[in-house]
Amino acid sequence: MARHLITSAIPYINGVKHLGNLVGSQLPADLYARYLRGRGHEVLFLCATDEHGTPAELAAAKAGEPVADYCARMHGVQADLAQGFRLSFDHFGRSSSDQNRHLTQHLAVKLHEAGLIEERTERQVYSVADGRFLPDRYIEGTCPNCGYEKARGDQCENCTKQLDPTDLINPRSAISGSTELEVRETKHLYLLQSTLRDRLAAWIDEQADWPVLTTSIAKKWLFDGDGLQDRGITRDLDWGIPVQFEGAPWSGMEGKVFYVWFDAPIEYIACAAEWAAAQGKPDADWERWWRTGRGAADVRYTQFMGKDNVPFHTLSFPATLIGSGEDWKLVDYIKSFNYLNYDGGQFSTSQGRGVFMDDALELLPADYWRWWLLSRAPENQDSEFTWESFQGGVNKDLADVLGNFVSRVTKFCRSRFGEAVPEGGAWGDRERQLIADLSAGLARYEAAMESIAIRRAAQELRALWVLGNEYLQEAAPWAAYKEDPDRAAAIIRLALNLIAVYAELSAPFIPDAADTLRAAMKSKTGWPADMHAALRALPPGHAFTVPEMLFRKITDEERDAWQARFAGGRG
């Protein structure tokens, strides 16, 4: 049994996330965590809300709430939605926690002691109309590199070029649109990332199995142009982790907080500390996951994120941990994703375009969304949500393949043999061939899951469902029953056991349906290490019940109505 630490990129606090956000980090991380638990591994799966920075302040002001109250409320909303989508976090933390404040300040001190923190006086953009210094991302303008007209002051989303606000052409406030901007002097702390470039490059080169998407983005930031730049890690804001605190080795930093991209990844560690505290566990219990000298040397750490988060996780966060000189666990594998687009365009939080997590659960149960999103995950290129594709995935995969098999088998057995596994008959060549095919398919499914090839894993799982349907159609127990009831009993006995196997194999993708099947079959047989044995796990006489319809089909009328509803204008 191995030990696996899993984190998904922490969602920002300001509002409900859309399905593109969900499939880009939390949902595939949950799939992997559920799979590993199903195989008997020890897993710690962590996520949190990212609560600091200007967006939280602005969202709270718009809602008419103090920012701390707003963040507490929205954390509850996001936690409820995570539960609704059956995201199986061991802990869903908060970057505003005491644990994150302590760790962020601790690591900043360690970096200073290592000579990697430097005070710099810089000229920063101040919006006269807004009465505040503008964080980099709240300054918009034209990218000097590619000409994109909505580039942010920290990065151009179009070409991914790292920018400073003063690089932008025709800059304006993203808060008010005002061009009445001034450049004023202010003092900040900088992390001297440039001095760690060679160490980071060597570490990235060691990660031979990382996806090309991940390493290409990291190396672009490392070597393009002037290479990896030093990064300001403080901001002139009220809401966040204070830079000036008792024991700080600097002075004159009152009224400043740590940059959200400095403290947010540290929350991965702090979340483990929050988990331990919530469970009444000692610090040693979370440190065994994060400190290599205290038990984490044998942990495999996997991160999940969208491609826009890759630079901070491959460079800035590792720079913080490596630069501290302490024995922090570094990530072993980063699974990064491209974007999920929406129906010919992009998901848009500001325009209310696309399906958001709360709306999705209002329409259909979580499994419907989980299956479609994971089976079409944007792994190697951007993918697109369309209502036609969603309808097809639900109807053809879930209802026609898995749901149909379960319904036909259980209802036939009830009508001919009663609600118990029938006895009689023996397996023949067709059953032995099915077991061989299932065993080979299971090996392919496991290989895909182990390598976190999500779309391929979904294809292999569906192929296993198809094998059951093909067997049922060829064996035709309804015909066999007329001439040889014992033969029909043997077919149905295997098929009922196959339903129990499907429950275990399908649980990472569709956990609610898996639980329904387990309850119906009165089974929890565990992962089928041996397919031959697994298909005998439910003996003759074992009682079961016929489940309600496992998946209903989406009608054309529903599809058209939903497409019109989510074209834009979410309140």
PDB file of C-alpha atoms in Angstrom, residues 59 66-67 93 104 121-122 139 146 153 166 181 188 209 238 272 314 361 386 420 469 508 527 532 556 563:
ATOM      1  CA  ALA A  59     -16.930  40.927  -4.240  1.00  0.00           C
ATOM      2  CA  PRO A  66     -17.435  42.664   5.558  1.00  0.00           C
ATOM      3  CA  VAL A  67     -14.845  40.734   3.603  1.00  0.00           C
ATOM      4  CA  GLY A  93      -9.724  24.318   4.068  1.00  0.00           C
ATOM      5  CA  THR A 104       3.247  31.844   5.237  1.00  0.00           C
ATOM      6  CA  THR A 121      11.203  50.521  -3.620  1.00  0.00           C
ATOM      7  CA  GLU A 122       9.139  50.309  -6.721  1.00  0.00           C
ATOM      8  CA  ILE A 139      -4.743  46.812 -14.649  1.00  0.00           C
ATOM      9  CA  CYS A 146       1.117  39.833 -28.957  1.00  0.00           C
ATOM     10  CA  GLY A 153      -0.845  43.573 -15.562  1.00  0.00           C
ATOM     11  CA  THR A 166       4.025  49.332 -16.746  1.00  0.00           C
ATOM     12  CA  LEU A 181      -3.592  56.323 -13.341  1.00  0.00           C
ATOM     13  CA  HIS A 188       7.702  45.795  -1.167  1.00  0.00           C
ATOM     14  CA  ASP A 209       7.100  11.669 -16.822  1.00  0.00           C
ATOM     15  CA  ASP A 238      -5.981  45.438   3.850  1.00  0.00           C
ATOM     16  CA  ALA A 272      -3.148  19.437   6.117  1.00  0.00           C
ATOM     17  CA  THR A 314       6.235  24.610 -11.209  1.00  0.00           C
ATOM     18  CA  LEU A 361     -27.016  20.151  -9.766  1.00  0.00           C
ATOM     19  CA  THR A 386     -22.225  21.312 -26.222  1.00  0.00           C
ATOM     20  CA  ALA A 420     -31.917 -13.880  -5.387  1.00  0.00           C
ATOM     21  CA  ASN A 469     -24.116  -6.046 -22.926  1.00  0.00           C
ATOM     22  CA  PRO A 508     -14.399   6.708  -9.171  1.00  0.00           C
ATOM     23  CA  TRP A 527     -11.686  -3.970  -6.325  1.00  0.00           C
ATOM     24  CA  HIS A 532     -12.720 -15.103 -12.168  1.00  0.00           C
ATOM     25  CA  ASP A 556     -34.567  16.817 -27.086  1.00  0.00           C
ATOM     26  CA  GLN A 563     -29.200  25.515 -24.344  1.00  0.00           C
TER      27      GLN A 563
END
